[in-house]
Short mmCIF file of C-alpha atoms and ligand atoms in Angstrom, two decimals:
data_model
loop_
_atom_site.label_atom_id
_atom_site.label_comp_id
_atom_site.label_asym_id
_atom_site.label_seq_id
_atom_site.Cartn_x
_atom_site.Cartn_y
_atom_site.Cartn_z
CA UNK A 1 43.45 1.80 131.64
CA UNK A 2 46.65 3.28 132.86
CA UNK A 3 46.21 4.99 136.10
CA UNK A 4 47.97 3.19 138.76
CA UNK A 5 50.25 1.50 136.50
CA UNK A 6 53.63 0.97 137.92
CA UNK A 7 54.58 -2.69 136.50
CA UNK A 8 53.91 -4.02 132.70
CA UNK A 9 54.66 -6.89 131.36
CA UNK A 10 54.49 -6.77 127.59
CA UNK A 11 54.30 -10.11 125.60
CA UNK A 12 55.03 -9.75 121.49
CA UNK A 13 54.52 -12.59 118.90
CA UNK A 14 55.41 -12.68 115.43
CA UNK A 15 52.57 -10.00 114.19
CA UNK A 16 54.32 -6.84 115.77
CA UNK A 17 57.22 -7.79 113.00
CA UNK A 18 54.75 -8.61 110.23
CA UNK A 19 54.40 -4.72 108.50
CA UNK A 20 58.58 -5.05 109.02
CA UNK A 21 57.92 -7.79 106.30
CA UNK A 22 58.31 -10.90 108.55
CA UNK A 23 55.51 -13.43 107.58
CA UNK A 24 53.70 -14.75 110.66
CA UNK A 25 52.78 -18.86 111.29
CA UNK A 26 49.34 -18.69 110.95
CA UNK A 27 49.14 -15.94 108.30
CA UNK A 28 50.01 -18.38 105.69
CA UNK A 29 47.69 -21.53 106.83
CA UNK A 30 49.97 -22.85 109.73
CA UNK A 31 53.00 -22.82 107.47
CA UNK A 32 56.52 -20.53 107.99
CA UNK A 33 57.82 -19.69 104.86
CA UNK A 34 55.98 -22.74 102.97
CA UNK A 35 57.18 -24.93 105.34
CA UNK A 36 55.86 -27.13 107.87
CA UNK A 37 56.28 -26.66 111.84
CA UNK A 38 56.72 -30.23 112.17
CA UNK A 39 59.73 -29.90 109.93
CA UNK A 40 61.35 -27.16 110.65
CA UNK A 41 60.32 -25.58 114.42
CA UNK A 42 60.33 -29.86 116.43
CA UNK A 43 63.38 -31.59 117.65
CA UNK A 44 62.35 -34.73 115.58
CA UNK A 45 62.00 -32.75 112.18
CA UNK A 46 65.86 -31.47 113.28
CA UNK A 47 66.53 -35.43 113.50
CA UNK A 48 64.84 -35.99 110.66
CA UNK A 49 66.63 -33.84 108.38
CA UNK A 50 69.17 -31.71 109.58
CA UNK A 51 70.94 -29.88 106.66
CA UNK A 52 66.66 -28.77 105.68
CA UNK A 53 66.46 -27.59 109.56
CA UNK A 54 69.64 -25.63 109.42
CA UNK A 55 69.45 -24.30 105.85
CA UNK A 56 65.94 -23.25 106.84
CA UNK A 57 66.91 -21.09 110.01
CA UNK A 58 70.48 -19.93 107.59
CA UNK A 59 67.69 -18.10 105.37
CA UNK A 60 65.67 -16.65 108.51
CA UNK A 61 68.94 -15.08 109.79
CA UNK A 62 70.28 -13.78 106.36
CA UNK A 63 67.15 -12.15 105.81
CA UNK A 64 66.97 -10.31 108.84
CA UNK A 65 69.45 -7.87 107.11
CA UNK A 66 66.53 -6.89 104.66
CA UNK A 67 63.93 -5.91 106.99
CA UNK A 68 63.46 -3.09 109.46
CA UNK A 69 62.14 -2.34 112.51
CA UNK A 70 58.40 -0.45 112.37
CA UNK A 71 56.61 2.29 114.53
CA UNK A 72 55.16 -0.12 116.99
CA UNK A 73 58.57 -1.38 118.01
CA UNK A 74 60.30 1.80 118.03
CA UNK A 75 57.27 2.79 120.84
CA UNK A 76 58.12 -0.18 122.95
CA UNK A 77 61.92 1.48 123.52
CA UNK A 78 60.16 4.44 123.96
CA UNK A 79 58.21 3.11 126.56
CA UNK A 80 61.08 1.51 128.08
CA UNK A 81 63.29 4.89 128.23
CA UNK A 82 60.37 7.08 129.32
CA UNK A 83 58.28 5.13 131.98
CA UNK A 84 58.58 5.14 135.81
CA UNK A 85 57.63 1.98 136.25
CA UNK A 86 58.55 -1.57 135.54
CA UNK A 87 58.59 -2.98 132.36
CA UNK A 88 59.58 -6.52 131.37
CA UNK A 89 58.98 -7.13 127.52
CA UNK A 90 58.97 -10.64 126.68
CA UNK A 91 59.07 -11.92 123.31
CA UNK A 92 58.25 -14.56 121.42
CA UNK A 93 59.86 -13.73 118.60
CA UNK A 94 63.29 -15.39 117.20
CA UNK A 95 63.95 -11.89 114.96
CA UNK A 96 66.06 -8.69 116.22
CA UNK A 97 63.83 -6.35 115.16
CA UNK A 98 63.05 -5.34 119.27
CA UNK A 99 66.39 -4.07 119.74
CA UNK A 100 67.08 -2.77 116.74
CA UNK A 101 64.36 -0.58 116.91
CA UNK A 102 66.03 1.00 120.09
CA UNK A 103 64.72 -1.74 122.84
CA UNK A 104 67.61 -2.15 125.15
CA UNK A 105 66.13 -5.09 127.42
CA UNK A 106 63.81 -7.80 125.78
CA UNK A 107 63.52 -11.34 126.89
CA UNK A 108 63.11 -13.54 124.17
CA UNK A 109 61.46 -16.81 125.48
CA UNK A 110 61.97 -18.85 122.49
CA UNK A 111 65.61 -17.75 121.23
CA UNK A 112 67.06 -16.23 118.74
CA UNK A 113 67.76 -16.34 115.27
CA UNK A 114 71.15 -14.38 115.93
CA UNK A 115 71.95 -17.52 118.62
CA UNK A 116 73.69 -21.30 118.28
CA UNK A 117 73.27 -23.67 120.76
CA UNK A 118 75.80 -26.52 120.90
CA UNK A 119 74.52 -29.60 121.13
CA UNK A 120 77.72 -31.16 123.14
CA UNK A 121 78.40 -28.72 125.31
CA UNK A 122 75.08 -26.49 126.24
CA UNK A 123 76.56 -23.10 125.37
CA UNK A 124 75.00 -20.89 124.24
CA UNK A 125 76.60 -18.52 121.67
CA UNK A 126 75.71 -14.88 119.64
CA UNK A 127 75.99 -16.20 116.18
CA UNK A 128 75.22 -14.37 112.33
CA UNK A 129 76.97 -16.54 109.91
CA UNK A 130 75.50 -20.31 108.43
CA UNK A 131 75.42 -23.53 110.66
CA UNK A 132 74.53 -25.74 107.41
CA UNK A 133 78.28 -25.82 106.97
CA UNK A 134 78.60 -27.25 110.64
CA UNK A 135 81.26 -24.66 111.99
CA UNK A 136 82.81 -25.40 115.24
CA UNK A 137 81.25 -24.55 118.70
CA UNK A 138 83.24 -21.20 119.12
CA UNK A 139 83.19 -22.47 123.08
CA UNK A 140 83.92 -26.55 122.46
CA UNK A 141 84.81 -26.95 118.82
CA UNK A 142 82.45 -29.57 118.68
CA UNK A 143 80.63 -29.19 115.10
CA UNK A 144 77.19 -29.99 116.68
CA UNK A 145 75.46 -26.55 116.67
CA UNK A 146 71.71 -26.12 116.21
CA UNK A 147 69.90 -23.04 115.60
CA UNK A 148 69.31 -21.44 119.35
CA UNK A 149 64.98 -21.33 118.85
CA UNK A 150 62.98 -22.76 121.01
CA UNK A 151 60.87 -25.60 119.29
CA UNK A 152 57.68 -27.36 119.89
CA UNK A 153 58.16 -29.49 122.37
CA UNK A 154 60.86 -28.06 124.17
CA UNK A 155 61.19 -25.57 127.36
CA UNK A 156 61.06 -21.90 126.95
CA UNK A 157 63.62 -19.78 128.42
CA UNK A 158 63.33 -17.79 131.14
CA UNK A 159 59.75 -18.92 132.50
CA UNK A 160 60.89 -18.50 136.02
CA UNK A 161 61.65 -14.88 135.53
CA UNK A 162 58.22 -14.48 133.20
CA UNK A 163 56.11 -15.82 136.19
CA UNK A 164 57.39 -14.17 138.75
CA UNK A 165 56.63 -10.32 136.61
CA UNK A 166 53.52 -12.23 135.76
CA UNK A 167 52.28 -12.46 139.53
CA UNK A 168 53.95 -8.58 140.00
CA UNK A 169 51.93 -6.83 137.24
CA UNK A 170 49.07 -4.26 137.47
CA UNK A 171 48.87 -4.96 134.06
CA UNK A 172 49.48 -7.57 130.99
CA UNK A 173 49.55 -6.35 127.04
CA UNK A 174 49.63 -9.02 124.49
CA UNK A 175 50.61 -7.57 121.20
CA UNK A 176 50.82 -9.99 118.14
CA UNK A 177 49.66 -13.19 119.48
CA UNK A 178 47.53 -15.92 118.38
CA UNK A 179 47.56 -16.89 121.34
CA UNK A 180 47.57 -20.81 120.35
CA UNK A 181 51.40 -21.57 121.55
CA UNK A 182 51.73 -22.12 125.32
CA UNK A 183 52.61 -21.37 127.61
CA UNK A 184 52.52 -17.90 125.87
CA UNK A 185 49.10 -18.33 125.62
CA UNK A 186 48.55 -18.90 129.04
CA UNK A 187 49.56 -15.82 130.23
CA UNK A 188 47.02 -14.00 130.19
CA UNK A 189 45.30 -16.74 132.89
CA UNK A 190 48.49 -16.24 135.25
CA UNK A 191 48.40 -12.04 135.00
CA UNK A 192 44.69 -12.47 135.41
CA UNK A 193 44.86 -14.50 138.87
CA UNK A 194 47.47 -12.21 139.94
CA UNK A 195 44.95 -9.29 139.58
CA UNK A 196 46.00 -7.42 136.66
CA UNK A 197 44.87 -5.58 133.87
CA UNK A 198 44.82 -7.44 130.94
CA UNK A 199 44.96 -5.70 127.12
CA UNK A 200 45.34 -7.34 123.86
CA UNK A 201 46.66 -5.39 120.89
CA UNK A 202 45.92 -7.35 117.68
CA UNK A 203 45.08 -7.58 113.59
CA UNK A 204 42.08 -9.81 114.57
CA UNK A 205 40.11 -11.45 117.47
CA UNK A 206 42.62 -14.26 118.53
CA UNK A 207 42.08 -17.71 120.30
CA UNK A 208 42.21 -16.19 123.34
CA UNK A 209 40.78 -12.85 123.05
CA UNK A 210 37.65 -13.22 125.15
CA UNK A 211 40.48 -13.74 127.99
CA UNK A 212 41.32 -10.26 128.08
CA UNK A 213 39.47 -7.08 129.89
CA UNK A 214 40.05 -5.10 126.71
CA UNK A 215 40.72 -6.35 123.28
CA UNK A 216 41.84 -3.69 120.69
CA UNK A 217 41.90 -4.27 116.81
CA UNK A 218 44.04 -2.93 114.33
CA UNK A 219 47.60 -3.13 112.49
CA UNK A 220 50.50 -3.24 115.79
CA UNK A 221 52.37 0.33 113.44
CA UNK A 222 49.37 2.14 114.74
CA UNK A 223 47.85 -0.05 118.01
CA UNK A 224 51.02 0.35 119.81
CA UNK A 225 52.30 3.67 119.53
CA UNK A 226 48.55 4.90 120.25
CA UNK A 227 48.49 2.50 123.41
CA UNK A 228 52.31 4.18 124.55
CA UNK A 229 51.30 7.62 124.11
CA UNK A 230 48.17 6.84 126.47
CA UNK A 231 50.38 5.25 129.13
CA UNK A 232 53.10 7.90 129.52
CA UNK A 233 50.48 10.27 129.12
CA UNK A 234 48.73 9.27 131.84
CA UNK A 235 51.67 8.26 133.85
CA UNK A 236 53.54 11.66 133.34
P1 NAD N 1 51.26 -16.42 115.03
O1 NAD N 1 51.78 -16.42 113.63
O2 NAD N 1 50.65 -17.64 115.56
O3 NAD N 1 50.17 -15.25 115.17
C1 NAD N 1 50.39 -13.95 114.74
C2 NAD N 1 49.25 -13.06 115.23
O4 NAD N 1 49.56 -11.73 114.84
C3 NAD N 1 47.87 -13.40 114.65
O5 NAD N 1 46.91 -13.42 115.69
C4 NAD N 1 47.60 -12.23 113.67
O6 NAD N 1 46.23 -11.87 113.64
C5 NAD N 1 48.41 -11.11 114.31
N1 NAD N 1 48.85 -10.12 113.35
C6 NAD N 1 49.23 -10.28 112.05
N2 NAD N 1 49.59 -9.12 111.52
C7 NAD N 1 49.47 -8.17 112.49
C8 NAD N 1 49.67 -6.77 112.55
N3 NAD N 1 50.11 -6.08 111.50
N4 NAD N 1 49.43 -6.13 113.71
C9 NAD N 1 48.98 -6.82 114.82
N5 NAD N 1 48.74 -8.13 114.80
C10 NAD N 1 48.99 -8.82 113.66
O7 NAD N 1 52.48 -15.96 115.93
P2 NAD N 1 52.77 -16.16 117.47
O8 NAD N 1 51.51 -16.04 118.26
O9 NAD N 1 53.90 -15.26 117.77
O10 NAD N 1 53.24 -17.67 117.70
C11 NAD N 1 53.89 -18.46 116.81
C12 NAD N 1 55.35 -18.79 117.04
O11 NAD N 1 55.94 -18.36 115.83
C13 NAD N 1 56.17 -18.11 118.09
O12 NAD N 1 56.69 -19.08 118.89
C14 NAD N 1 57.36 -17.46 117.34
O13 NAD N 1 58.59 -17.87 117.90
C15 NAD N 1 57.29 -18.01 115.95
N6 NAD N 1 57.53 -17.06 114.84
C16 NAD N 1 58.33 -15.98 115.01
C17 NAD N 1 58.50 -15.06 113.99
C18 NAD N 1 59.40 -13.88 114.23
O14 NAD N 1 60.36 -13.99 115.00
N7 NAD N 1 59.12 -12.72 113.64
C19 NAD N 1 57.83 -15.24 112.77
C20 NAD N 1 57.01 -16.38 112.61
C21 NAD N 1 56.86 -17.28 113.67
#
């Protein structure tokens, strides 16, 4: 699968962070931390009720501090440091847990929990503490900030820059998906036309599994550091 590998682009959802203790959407029946994606991941839920919406993303980011990274993201910065190639990983995820476990570059298309977005004035800001308390805009002082993750409804980042790798690639991994969100999900389509290789690295068959050359089954602690070692070992 690797031979003549020279650009990868690596999409993660939320399973890669799941053995770090991170509960995924669809493990618990379409809900995130008993609560509804209509009411806590939409723009009209945010309208709806604000101080639930902002309370709800307070807890996400506080309890980043009590999880850690696990083996199959510390072999993604391995991967990064040790091959030739190109790399681009793009995430879907709204948790640190990429660069924490030693990832230096990681694009996350839908946010970040450790990001505010103002509301008046665009910016976009690194943030840790609350936003229930509406603090100021650290760039406007405007206390309109919203938690900087990319909900239903509303644009991904980056999707210029995601497209273009896309129609580079020899080859496409999707680790952690379901692949039910788009244009995630569509990815695979995109890398496809473009001529890749496409792998998937997952717990279970996903939506869009039969889309893939290869689809491999298992946790992401032990799928992902077997897939590295097979890349650089072939690469090397
Ligand atoms: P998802 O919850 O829809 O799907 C998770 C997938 O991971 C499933 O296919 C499941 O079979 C697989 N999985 C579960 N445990 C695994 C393991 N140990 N190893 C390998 N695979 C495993 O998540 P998604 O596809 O990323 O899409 C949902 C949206 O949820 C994304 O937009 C994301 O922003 C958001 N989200 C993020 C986090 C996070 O940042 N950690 C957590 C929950 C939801």
């Amino acid at each position: 699968m690797s031979a003549g590998i020279h650009r990868i682009v690596i999409l993660t959802g939320a399973g890669i962070s799941a053995e770090s203790g991170i509960d995924t959407f669809r493990s618990a029946g379409g809900l995130w931390e008993q609560h509804r994606i209509e009411d806590v991941a939409t723009p009209e839920g945010f309208a709806r009720d604000p101080d639930l919406v902002l309370g709800f993303y307070d807890m996400r980011r506080a309890a980043l501090e009590k999880v850690e990274p696990n083996p199959a993201h510390a072999a993604l910065a391995r991967l990064e440091q040790e091959f030739a190639g190109e790399l681009l990983l793009v995430t879907q995820n709204v948790d640190d847990l990429h660069e924490r476990g030693g990832s230096a570059k990681v694009l996350h298309m839908h946010g970040e929990l450790k990001s505010a977005l103002c509301t008046s004035c665009d910016m976009r800001s690194p943030w840790l503490g609350t936003m229930l308390d509406r603090p100021p805009c650290p760039v406007c002082q405007a206390r309109t900030l919203r938690p900087d993750v990319v909900w239903f409804g509303e644009m991904p980042y980056r999707m210029d820059r995601i497209y273009a790798a896309l129609e580079r690639c020899d080859l496409l991994v999707s680790i952690g998906t379901s692949g039910a969100v788009y244009p995630a999900a569509g990815f695979v389509q995109e890398a496809r036309a473009s001529g890749a290789r496409t792998l998937e690295l997952n717990l279970e068959p996903s939506e869009g599994s039969r889309l893939f050359h290869e689809s491999r089954l298992g946790p992401a602690s032990v799928l992902v550091p077997e897939w590295v070692d097979e890349v650089l070992s072939r690469a090397g």
